[in-house]
Coordinates of C-alpha atoms and ligand atoms in Angstrom, one line a residue:
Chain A
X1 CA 1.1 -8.8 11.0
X2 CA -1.7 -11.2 9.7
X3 CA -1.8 -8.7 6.4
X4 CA 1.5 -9.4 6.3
X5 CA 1.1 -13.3 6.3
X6 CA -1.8 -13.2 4.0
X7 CA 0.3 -11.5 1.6
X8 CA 2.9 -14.3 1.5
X9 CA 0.5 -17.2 1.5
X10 CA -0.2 -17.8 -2.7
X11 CA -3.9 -16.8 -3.1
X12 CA -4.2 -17.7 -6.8
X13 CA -8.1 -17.0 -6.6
X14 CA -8.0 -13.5 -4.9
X15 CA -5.1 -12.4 -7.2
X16 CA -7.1 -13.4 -10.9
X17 CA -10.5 -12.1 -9.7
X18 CA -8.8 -8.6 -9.8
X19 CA -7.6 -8.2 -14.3
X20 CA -4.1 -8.2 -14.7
X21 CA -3.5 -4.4 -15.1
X22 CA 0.0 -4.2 -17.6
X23 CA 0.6 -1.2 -18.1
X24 CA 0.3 0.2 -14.2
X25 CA 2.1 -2.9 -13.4
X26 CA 5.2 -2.0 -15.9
X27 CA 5.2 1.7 -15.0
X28 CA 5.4 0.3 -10.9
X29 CA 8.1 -2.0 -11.9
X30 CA 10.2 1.0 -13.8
X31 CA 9.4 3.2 -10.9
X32 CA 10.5 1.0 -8.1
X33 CA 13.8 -0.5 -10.0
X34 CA 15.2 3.5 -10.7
X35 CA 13.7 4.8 -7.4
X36 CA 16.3 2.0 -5.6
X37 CA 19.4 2.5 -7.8
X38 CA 19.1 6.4 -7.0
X39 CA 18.7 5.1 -2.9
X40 CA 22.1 3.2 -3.6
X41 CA 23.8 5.6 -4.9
X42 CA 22.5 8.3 -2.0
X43 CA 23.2 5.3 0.6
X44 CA 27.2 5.2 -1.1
X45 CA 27.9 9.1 -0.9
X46 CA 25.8 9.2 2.6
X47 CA 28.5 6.1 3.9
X48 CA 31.4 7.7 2.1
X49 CA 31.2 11.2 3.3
X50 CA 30.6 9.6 6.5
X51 CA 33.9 8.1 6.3
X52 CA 35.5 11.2 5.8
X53 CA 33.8 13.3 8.0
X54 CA 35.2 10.7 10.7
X55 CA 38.6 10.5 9.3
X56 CA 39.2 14.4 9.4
X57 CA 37.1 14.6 12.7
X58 CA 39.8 12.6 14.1
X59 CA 42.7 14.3 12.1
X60 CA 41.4 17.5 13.5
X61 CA 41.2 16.1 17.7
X62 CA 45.1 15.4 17.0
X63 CA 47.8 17.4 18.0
X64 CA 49.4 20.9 16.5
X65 CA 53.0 22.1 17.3
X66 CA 55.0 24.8 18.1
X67 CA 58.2 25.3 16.9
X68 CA 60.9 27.7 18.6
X69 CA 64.0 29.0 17.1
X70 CA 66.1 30.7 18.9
X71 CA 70.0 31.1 20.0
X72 CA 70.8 28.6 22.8
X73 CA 70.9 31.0 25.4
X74 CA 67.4 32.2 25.0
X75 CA 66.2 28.7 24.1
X76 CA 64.7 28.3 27.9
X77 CA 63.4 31.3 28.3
X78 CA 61.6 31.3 25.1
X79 CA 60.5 27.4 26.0
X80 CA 59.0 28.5 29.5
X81 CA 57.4 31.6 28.1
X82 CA 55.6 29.7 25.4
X83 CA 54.2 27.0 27.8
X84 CA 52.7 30.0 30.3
X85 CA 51.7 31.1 27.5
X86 CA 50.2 28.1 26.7
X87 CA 48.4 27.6 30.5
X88 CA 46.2 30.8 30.2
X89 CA 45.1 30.1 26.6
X90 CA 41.3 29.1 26.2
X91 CA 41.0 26.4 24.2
X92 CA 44.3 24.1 24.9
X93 CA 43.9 21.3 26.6
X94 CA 47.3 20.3 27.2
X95 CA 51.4 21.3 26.1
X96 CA 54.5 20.3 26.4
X97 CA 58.3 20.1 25.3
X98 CA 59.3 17.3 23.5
X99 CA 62.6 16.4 25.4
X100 CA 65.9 15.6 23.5
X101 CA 64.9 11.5 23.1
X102 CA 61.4 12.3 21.5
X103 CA 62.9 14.8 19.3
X104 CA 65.9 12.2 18.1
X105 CA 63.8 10.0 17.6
X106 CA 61.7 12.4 15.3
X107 CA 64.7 12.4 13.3
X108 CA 65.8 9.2 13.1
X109 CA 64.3 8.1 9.9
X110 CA 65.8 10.7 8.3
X111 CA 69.2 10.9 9.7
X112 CA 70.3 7.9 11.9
X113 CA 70.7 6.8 14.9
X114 CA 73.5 8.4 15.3
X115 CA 72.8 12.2 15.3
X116 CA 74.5 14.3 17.7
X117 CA 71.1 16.6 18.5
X118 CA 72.8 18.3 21.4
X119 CA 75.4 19.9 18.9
X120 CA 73.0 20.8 16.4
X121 CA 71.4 24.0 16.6
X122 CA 67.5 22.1 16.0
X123 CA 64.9 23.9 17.3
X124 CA 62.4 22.5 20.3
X125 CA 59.3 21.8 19.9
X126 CA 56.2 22.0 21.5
X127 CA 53.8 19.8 21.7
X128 CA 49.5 21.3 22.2
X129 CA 46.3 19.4 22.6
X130 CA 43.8 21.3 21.2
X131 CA 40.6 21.9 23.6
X132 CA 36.9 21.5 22.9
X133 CA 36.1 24.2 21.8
X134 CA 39.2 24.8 20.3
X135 CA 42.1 27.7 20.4
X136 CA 41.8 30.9 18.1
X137 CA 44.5 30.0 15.7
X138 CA 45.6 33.7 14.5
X139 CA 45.4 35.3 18.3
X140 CA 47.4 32.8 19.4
X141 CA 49.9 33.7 16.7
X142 CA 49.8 37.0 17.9
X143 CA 50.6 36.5 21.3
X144 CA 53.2 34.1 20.5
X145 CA 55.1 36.7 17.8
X146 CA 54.3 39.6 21.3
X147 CA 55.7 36.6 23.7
X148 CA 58.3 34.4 22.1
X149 CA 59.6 35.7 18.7
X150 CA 61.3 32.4 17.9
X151 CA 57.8 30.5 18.1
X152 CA 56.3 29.5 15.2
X153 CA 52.2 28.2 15.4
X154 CA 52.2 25.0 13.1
X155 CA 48.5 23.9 12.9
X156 CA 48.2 22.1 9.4
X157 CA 45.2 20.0 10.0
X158 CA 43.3 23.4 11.4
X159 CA 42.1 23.9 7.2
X160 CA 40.5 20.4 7.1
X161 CA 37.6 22.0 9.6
X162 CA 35.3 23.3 6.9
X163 CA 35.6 20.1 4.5
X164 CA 35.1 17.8 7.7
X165 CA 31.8 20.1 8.4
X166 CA 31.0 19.6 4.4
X167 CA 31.3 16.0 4.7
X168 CA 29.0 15.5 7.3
X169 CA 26.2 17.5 6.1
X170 CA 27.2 15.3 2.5
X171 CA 26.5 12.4 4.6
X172 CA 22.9 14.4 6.1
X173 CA 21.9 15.3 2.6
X174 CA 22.4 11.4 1.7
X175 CA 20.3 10.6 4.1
X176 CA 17.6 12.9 3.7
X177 CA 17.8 12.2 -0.2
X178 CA 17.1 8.7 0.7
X179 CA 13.9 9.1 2.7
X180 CA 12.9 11.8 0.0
X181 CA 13.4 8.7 -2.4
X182 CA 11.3 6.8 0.0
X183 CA 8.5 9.3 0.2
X184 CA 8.2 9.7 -3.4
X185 CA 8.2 5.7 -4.0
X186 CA 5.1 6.3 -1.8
X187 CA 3.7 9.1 -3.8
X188 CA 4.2 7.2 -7.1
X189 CA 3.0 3.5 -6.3
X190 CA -0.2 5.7 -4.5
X191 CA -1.0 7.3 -7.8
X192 CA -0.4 3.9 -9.6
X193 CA -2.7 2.6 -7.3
X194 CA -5.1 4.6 -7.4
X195 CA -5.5 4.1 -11.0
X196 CA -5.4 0.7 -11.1
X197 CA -8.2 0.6 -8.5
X198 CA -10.4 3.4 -10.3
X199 CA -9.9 1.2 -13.5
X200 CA -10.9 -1.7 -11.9
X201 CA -13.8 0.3 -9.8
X202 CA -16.5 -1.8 -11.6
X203 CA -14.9 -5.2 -10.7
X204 CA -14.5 -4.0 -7.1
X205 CA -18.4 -3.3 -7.2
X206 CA -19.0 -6.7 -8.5
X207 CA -17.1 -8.2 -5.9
X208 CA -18.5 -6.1 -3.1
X209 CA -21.9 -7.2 -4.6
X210 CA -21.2 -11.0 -4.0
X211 CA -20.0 -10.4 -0.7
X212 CA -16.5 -10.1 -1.0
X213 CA -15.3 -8.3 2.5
X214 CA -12.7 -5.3 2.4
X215 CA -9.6 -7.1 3.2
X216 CA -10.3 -9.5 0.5
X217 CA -10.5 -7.2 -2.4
X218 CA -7.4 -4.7 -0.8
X219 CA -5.4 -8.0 -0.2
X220 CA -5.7 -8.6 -4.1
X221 CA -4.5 -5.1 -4.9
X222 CA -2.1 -4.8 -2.2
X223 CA -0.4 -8.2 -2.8
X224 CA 0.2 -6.9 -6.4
X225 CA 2.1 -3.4 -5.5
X226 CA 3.9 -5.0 -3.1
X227 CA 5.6 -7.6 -5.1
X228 CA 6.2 -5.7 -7.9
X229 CA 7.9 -3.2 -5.7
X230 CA 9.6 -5.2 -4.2
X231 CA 10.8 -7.0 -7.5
X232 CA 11.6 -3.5 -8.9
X233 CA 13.6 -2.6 -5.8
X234 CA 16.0 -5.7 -6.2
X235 CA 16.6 -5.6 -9.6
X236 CA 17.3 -1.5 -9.0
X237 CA 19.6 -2.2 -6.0
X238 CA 21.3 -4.9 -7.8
X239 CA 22.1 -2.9 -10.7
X240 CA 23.2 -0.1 -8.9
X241 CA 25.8 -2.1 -5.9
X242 CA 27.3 -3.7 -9.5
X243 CA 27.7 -0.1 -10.9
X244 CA 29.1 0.6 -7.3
X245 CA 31.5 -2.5 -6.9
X246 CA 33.2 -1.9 -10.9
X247 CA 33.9 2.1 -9.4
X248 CA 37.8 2.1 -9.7
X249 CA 39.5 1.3 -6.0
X250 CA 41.8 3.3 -4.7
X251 CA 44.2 3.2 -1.4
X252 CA 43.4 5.7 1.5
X253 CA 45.5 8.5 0.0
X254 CA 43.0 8.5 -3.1
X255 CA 40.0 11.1 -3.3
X256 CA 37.0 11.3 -2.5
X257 CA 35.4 10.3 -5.8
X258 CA 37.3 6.7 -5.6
X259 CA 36.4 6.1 -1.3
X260 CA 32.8 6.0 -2.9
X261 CA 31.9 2.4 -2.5
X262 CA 30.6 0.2 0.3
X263 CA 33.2 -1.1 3.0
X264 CA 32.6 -4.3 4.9
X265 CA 29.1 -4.4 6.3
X266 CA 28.0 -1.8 4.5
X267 CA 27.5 -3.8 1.2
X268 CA 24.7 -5.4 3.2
X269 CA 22.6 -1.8 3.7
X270 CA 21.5 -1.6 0.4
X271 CA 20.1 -5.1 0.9
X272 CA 16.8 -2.9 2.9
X273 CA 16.3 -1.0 0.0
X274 CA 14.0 -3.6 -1.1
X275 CA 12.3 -4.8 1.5
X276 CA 11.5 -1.0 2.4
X277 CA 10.1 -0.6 -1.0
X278 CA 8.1 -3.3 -0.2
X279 CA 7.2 -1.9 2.7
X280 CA 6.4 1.2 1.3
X281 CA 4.0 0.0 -1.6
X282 CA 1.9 -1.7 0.7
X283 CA 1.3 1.2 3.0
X284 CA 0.8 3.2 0.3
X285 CA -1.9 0.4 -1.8
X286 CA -3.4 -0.3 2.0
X287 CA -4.3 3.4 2.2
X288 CA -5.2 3.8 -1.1
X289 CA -7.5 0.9 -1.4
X290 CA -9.6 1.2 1.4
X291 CA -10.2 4.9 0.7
X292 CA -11.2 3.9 -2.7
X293 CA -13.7 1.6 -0.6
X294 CA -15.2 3.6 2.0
X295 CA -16.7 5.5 -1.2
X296 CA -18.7 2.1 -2.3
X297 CA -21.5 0.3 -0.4
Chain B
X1 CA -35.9 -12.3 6.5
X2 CA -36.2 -8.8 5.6
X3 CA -38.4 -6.1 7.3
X4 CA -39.2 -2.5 6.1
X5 CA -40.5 0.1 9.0
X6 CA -41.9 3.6 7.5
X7 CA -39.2 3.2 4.7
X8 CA -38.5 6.6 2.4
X9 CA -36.3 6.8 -0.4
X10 CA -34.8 9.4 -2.9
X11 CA -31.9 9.8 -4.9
X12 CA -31.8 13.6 -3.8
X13 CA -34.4 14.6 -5.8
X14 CA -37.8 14.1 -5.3
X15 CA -39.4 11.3 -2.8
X16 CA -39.4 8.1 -5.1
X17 CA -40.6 5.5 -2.2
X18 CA -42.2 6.5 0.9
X19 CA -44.1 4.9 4.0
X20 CA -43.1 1.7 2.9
X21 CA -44.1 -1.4 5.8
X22 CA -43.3 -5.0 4.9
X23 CA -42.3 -8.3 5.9
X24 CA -40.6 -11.0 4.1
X25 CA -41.5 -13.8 6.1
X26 CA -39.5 -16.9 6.2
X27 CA -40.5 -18.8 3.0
X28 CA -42.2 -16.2 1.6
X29 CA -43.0 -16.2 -2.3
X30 CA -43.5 -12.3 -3.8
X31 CA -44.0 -11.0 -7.2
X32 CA -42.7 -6.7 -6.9
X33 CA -44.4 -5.0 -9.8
X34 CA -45.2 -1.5 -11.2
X35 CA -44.3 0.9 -13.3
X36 CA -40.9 1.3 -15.2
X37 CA -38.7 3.6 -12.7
X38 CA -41.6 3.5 -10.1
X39 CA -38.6 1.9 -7.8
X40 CA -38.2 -1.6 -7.7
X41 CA -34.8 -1.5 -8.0
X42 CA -34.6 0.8 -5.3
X43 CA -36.4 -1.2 -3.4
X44 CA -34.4 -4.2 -4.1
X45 CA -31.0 -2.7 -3.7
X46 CA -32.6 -1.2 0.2
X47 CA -33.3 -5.0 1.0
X48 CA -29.9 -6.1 0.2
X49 CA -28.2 -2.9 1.5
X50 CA -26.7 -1.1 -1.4
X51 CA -28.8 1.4 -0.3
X52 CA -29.5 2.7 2.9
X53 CA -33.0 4.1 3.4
X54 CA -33.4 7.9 3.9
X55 CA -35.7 7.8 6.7
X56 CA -37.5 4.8 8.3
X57 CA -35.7 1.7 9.4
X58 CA -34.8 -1.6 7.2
X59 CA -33.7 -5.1 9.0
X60 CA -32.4 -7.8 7.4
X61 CA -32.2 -10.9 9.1
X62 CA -33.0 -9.1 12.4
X63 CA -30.2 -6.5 12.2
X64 CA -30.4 -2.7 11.5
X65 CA -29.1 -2.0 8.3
X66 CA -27.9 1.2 9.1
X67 CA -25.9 -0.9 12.2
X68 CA -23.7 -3.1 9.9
X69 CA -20.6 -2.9 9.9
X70 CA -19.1 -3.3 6.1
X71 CA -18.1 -6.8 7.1
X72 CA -21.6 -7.2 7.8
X73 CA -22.5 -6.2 5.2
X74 CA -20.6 -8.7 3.1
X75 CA -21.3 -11.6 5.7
X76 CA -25.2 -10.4 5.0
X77 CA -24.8 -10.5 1.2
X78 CA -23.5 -14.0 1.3
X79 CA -27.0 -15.0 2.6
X80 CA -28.7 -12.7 0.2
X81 CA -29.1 -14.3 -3.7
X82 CA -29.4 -11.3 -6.0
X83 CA -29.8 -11.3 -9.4
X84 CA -29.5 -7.9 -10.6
X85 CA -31.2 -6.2 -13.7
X86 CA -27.8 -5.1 -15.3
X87 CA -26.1 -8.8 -14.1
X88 CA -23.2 -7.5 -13.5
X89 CA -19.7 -9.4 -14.2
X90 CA -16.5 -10.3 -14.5
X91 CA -15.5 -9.5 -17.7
X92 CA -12.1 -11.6 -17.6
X93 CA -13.6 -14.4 -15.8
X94 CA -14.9 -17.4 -17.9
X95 CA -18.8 -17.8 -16.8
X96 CA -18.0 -20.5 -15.0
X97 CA -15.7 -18.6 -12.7
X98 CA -18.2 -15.4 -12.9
X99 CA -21.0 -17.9 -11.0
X100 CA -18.8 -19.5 -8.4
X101 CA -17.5 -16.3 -7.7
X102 CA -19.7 -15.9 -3.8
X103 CA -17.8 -19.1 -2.8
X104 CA -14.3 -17.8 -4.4
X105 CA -14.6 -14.2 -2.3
X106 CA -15.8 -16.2 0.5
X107 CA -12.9 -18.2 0.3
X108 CA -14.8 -21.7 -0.5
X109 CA -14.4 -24.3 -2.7
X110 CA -16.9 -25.3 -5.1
X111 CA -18.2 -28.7 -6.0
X112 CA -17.9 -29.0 -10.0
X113 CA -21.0 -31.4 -9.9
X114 CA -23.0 -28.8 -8.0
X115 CA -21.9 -26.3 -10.7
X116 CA -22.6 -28.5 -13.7
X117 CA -26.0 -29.3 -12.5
X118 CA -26.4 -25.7 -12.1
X119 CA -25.2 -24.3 -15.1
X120 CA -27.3 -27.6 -16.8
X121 CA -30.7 -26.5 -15.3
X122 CA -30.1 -22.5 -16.5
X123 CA -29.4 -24.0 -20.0
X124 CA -25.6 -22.8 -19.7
X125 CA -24.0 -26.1 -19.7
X126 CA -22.1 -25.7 -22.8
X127 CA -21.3 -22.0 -21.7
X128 CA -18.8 -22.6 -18.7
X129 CA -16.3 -21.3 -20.4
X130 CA -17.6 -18.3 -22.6
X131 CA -16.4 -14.9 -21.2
X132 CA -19.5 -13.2 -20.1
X133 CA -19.4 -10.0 -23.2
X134 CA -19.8 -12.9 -25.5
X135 CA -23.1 -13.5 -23.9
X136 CA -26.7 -12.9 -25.1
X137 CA -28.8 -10.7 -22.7
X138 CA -30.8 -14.3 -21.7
X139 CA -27.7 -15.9 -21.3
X140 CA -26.3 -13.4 -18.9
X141 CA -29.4 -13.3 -16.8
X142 CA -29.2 -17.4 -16.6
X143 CA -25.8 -16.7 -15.0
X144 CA -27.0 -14.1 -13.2
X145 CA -29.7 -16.4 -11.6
X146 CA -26.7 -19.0 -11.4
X147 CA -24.5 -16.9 -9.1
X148 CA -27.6 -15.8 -7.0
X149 CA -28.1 -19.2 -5.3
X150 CA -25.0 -20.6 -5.9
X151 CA -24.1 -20.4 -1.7
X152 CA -27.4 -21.8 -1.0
X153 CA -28.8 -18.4 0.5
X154 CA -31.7 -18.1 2.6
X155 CA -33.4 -15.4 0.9
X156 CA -33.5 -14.9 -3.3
X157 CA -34.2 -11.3 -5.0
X158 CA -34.1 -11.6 -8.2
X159 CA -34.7 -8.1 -10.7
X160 CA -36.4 -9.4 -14.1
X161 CA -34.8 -12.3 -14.1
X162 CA -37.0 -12.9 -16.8
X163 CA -36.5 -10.4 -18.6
X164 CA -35.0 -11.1 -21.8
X165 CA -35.6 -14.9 -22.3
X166 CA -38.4 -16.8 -24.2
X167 CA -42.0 -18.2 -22.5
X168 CA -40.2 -21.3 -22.1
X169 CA -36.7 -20.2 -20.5
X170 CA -39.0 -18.2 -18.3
X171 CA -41.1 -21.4 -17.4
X172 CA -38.1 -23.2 -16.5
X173 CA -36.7 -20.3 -14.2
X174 CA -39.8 -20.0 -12.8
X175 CA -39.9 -23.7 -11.9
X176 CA -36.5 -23.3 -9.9
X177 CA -37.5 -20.6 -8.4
X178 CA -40.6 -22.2 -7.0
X179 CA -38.7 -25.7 -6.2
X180 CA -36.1 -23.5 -4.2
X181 CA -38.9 -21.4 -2.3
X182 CA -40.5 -25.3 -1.5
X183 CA -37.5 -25.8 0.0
X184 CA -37.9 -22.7 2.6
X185 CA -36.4 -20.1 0.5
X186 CA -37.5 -16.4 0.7
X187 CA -38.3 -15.0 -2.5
X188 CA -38.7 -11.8 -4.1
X189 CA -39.0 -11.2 -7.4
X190 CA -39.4 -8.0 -9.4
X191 CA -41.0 -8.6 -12.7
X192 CA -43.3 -6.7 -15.6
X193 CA -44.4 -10.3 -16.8
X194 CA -47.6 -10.6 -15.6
X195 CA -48.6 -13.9 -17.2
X196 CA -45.6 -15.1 -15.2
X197 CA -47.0 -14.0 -12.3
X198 CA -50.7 -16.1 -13.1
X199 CA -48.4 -19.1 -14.0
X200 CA -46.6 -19.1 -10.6
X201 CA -50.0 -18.5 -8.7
X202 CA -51.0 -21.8 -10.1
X203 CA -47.8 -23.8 -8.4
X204 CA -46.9 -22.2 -5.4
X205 CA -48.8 -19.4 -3.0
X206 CA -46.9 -16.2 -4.2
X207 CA -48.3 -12.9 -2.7
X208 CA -48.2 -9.7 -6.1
X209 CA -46.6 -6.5 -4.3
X210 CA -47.3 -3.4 -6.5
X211 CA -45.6 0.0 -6.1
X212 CA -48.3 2.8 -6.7
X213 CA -48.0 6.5 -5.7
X214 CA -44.3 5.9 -4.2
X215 CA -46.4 3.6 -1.7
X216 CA -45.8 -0.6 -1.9
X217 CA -49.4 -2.1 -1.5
X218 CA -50.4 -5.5 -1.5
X219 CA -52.4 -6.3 -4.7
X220 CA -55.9 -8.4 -4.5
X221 CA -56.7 -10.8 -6.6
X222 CA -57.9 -8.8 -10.0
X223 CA -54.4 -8.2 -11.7
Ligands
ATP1 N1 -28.3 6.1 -8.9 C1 -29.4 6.9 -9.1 N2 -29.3 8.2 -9.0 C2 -30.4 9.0 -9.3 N3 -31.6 8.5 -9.7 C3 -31.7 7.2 -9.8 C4 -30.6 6.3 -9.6 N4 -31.0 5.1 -9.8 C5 -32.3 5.1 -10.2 N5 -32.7 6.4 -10.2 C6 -34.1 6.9 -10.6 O1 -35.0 6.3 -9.6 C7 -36.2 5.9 -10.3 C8 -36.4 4.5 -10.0 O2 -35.4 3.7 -10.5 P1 -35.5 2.1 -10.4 O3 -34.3 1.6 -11.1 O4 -35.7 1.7 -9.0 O5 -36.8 1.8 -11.2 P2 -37.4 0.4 -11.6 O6 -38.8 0.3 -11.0 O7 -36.5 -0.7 -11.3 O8 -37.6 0.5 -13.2 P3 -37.4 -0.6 -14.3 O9 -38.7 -1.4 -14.4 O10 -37.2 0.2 -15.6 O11 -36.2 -1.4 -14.0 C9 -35.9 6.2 -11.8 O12 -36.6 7.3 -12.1 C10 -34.5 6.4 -11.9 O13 -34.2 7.3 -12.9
MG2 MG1 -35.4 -2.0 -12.3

C-alpha cells in the first residue's frame, strides 16, 4: 500500500537520478498499448459468446412438443398413450395436452377469432418439459412410432446444444486469452526491465554507494514501468472499445459476428485493462529490481 | 568509528590481507600507504562495507558488518564520506547534482550556500554545471571529495584523493581535510604521496598505517 502511495506522490528527484532510458521506454509503451487492444477484443468475444451461450441455454430449458394425428376416434386413445408414455420416460419433467382454448388461441393470429377448432380435423398437441438431464431424443421417437403412430417428436431447439456448449468454452477461451495477455504483459515489461536496470547497473552502484536504500532506487524504476504501462494500456483499450463501438449493430436476430460489442455495463470492463496493466508492470519491475539488487552490496 | 578484529581478505584467489587489528578512534587522523595493489582499496571498501571480510570481524560504528541489514547499510554509508579512487558518477547529472546527490537519495534538501562554499573551496565553483565526462581527472576527484562530506559524516575515507592534482590543489585538500578532522572528524586517507603525508604531520597529529606482507602495521617515525 505505501509503495503504492509513493508511486503517486511526484518524486521529481528519485525519477532523474535514474537516465531517461528511450528506447526501453518506447518499446514498453508499444508493448502495453497492443497487449490491451488484444485484451479488448478477448474481453468482446469472451462477453459475446457469453450472451449466446445464455440465450440458447435458455432456448434449450424451454419446451418441445408433440404433435398427434390421428382420426377422431382414436384421438384419445393415442392422447392418453402418449402422456403414459410420457410418465415413465427418464428425462421429462413434465407433459401435457394443450386443451381446445390454448390450441385456438395458438391459431388465432393466423386465422381469427373465429375458427371453428372442433370441426376442424387439427391435431392435439402435447406439451413436454424437458428434465435435467434431458430425454434421449431418437428413443423416444421410437417408442412413440411403437406407441402412438400419429405422434410426431417436434424438438427444434434440441440442435442448438452443441453451439450453446461452443459458445461457452468461446467465452472460456476469452478468458483464458486474457490472463494469457496478462501473463505475457508480465513477461515483456520483466525483460524490459531487466534491461533497463542492467543498463543502468553502474548508476544503481553509484547510488547504492551514497547511501541510497533499496526502495529508493526500485521506486525510481518501478514508478517508470508503471506509468508507461499504464499510459500504454489506455491508449490500447481506447483504440480498441472505438474499433468495437463503429462494429456494425445489428437486432437480436443478427449473427454472431454483429452481437460482438459491449452491452450496458460492459463498456465499463475494459476500463480495468489499464489499471491491471498497471498493476502488472509494477509487480513485474518490483521483482525484477530487487533481484537485480540483492546481486550488489 | 570503525574496528577491524583478525580481518582476512581475498578476491578468491590468494590471501591479499590478513590478521588485520585496528581502531579508528573518534577523531582519529590516518595516512593508509603501501604498495600499488597491496590492498588499500580493499581495505577501504571492508570499512565502508562494500566488502564483507572473509574471515575475522569488522564494526562500524559499533555494529557487525556482517549484521546489517541492506538498509543499514545505506543508513551506515550516509555517515561514511568516501571518496573513491575511480570517483564514480552520474554521468547525466550536472556536477552540481552528482555532489548533492547523499542528501537527494536521502531524501534532503540542500542549502545552495553550503554547496557554493563547497564547490568554491574544491576550486569547482565555476563547474556546477559541467557534466562529470567533461571533467579532468583533478576535477573529478575535487567532486569526489565534494560529495564525501557533503552530509556532514562522522567519519571521511578518502582513496588518493590526491591523486591527480598539482602540490598546491593537494595543499588545499589537505587543509580541509585537516580543518574537518579539527572539528572531530575520523579520517582515513589512502595515499602514495608521501610528502603529503610530512606536510600533514606538521599541522595536525596524523598516525602513517602501511600495508606490508598482507599485514597493516603501524609505521614509526622514519618514512
Ligand atoms: N574485484 C576484484 N576481483 C579480483 N581481484 C581484485 C578485485 N579488486 C582488486 N583486486 C586485486 O586485489 C589487489 C588489491 O587491489 P586494491 O585495489 O585494493 O589495491 P590498492 O592498494 O588500492 O592499489 P592502488 O594503489 O593501485 O590503488 C590487486 O592485486 C587487484 O588486482
Ligand atoms: Mg587503490
Amino acid at each position: 500500500m505505501n509503495a503504492l502511495k509513493s508511486l503517486l506522490t511526484p518524486d521529481r528527484q528519485a525519477a532523474r537520478v535514474v537516465p531517461p532510458t528511450g528506447f526501453t521506454a518506447q518499446l514498453t509503451l508499444f508493448t502495453s498499448a497492443a497487449m490491451a487492444f488484444l485484451a479488448v477484443f478477448a474481453l468482446a468475444l469472451s462477453l459475446a459468446s457469453g450472451r449466446l451461450a445464455d440465450r440458447w441455454s435458455s432456448a434449450l430449458a424451454g419446451t418441445a412438443t408433440i404433435r398427434i394425428s390421428a382420426p377422431a376416434e382414436q384421438m384419445d386413445t393415442q392422447v392418453a398413450a402418449v402422456l403414459a408414455l410420457l410418465g415413465t420416460t427418464p428425462g421429462v419433467a413434465s407433459a401435457r395436452a394443450l386443451d381446445q382454448a390454448e390450441q385456438r388461441a395458438l391459431l388465432e393470429p393466423w386465422f381469427g377469432p373465429d375458427l371453428p377448432v372442433d370441426a376442424l380435423p387439427l391435431p392435439r398437441l402435447i406439451e413436454l418439459t424437458e428434465g435435467n438431464p434431458g430425454y434421449d431424443g431418437e428413443g423416444l421417437r421410437q417408442r412413440l412410432l411403437a406407441e402412438a403412430p400419429g405422434a410426431v417428436l417436434d424438438d427444434h431447439t434440441r440442435w442448438r446444444r452443441p453451439l450453446a456448449v461452443a459458445a461457452s468454452r468461446l467465452r472460456l477461451l476469452g478468458l483464458v486469452s486474457i490472463i494469457l495477455i496478462a501473463g505475457a504483459t508480465g513477461a515483456m515489461i520483466t525483460l524490459a526491465a531487466n534491461a533497463a536496470l542492467s543498463a543502468n547497473l553502474p548508476v544503481i552502484k553509484v547510488l547504492r554507494l551514497v547511501g541510497a536504500k533499496d526502495s529508493y532506487i526500485v521506486r525510481a524504476f518501478v514508478r517508470r514501468f508503471t506509468l508507461r504501462a499504464l499510459s500504454g494500456a489506455a491508449i490500447g483499450t481506447v483504440l480498441a472499445m472505438i474499433g468495437v463501438a463503429i462494429l456494425p449493430r445489428a437486432d437480436d436476430a443478427g449473427g454472431f459476428l454483429t452481437g460482438l460489442g459491449f452491452q450496458g455495463f460492459g463498456w465499463l470492463l475494459p476500463l480495468l485493462l489499464p489499471p491491471l496493466a498497471g498493476v502488472v508492470a509494477f509487480a513485474a519491475t518490483r521483482i525484477a529490481a530487487f533481484r537485480t539488487l540483492k546481486g550488489l552490496t | 568509528m570503525i574496528a577491524f578484529e583478525n580481518v582476512a581478505y581475498n578476491y578468491g584467489g590468494g590471501e591479499l590481507l590478513s590478521e588485520v587489528n585496528l581502531r579508528l578512534a573518534p577523531g582519529s587522523f590516518h595516512f593508509l600507504t603501501g604498495p600499488s595493489g597491496s590492498g588499500k582499496s580493499t581495505f577501504l571498501k571492508l570499512s565502508y562495507a562494500e566488502l564483507q571480510p572473509t574471515a575475522g570481524r569488522v564494526t562500524i560504528f559499533d555494529r557487525e558488518v556482517r549484521s546489517l541489514t541492506r538498509d543499514d547499510v545505506a543508513m551506515t554509508r550516509r555517515r561514511v564520506g568516501v571518496v573513491h579512487q575511480d570517483c564514480q558518477f552520474l554521468d547525466h547529472l550536472p556536477l552540481a547534482a552528482n555532489v548533492t546527490l547523499p542528501l537527494t537519495v536521502a531524501g534532503r534538501n540542500s542549502d545552495p550556500r553550503d554547496l557554493s562554499d563547497l564547490l568554491g573551496w574544491v576550486g569547482l565553483g565555476h563547474l556546477g554545471d559541467a557534466k562529470p565526462p567533461s571533467l579532468s581527472g583533478g576535477e573529478r576527484q575535487r567532486a569526489a571529495l565534494a560529495r564525501a562530506i557533503i552530509m556532514g559524516p562522522d567519519v571521511i575515507l578518502a582513496d588518493e584523493p590526491t591523486g591527480n592534482v598539482d602540490w598546491e590543489m593537494s595543499l588545499r585538500l589537505l587543509t580541509l581535510l585537516v580543518e574537518l578532522n579539527k572539528m572531530g572528524k575520523t579520517i582515513l586517507v589512502a595515499t602514495h604521496d608521501l610528502n603529503l603525508i610530512r606536510q600533514a604531520k606538521s599541522q595536525v597529529a596524523a598516525r602513517v598505517l602501511r600495508i606490508k606482507n598482507r599485514r597493516i602495521q603501524l609505521a614509526g617515525a622514519d618514512l
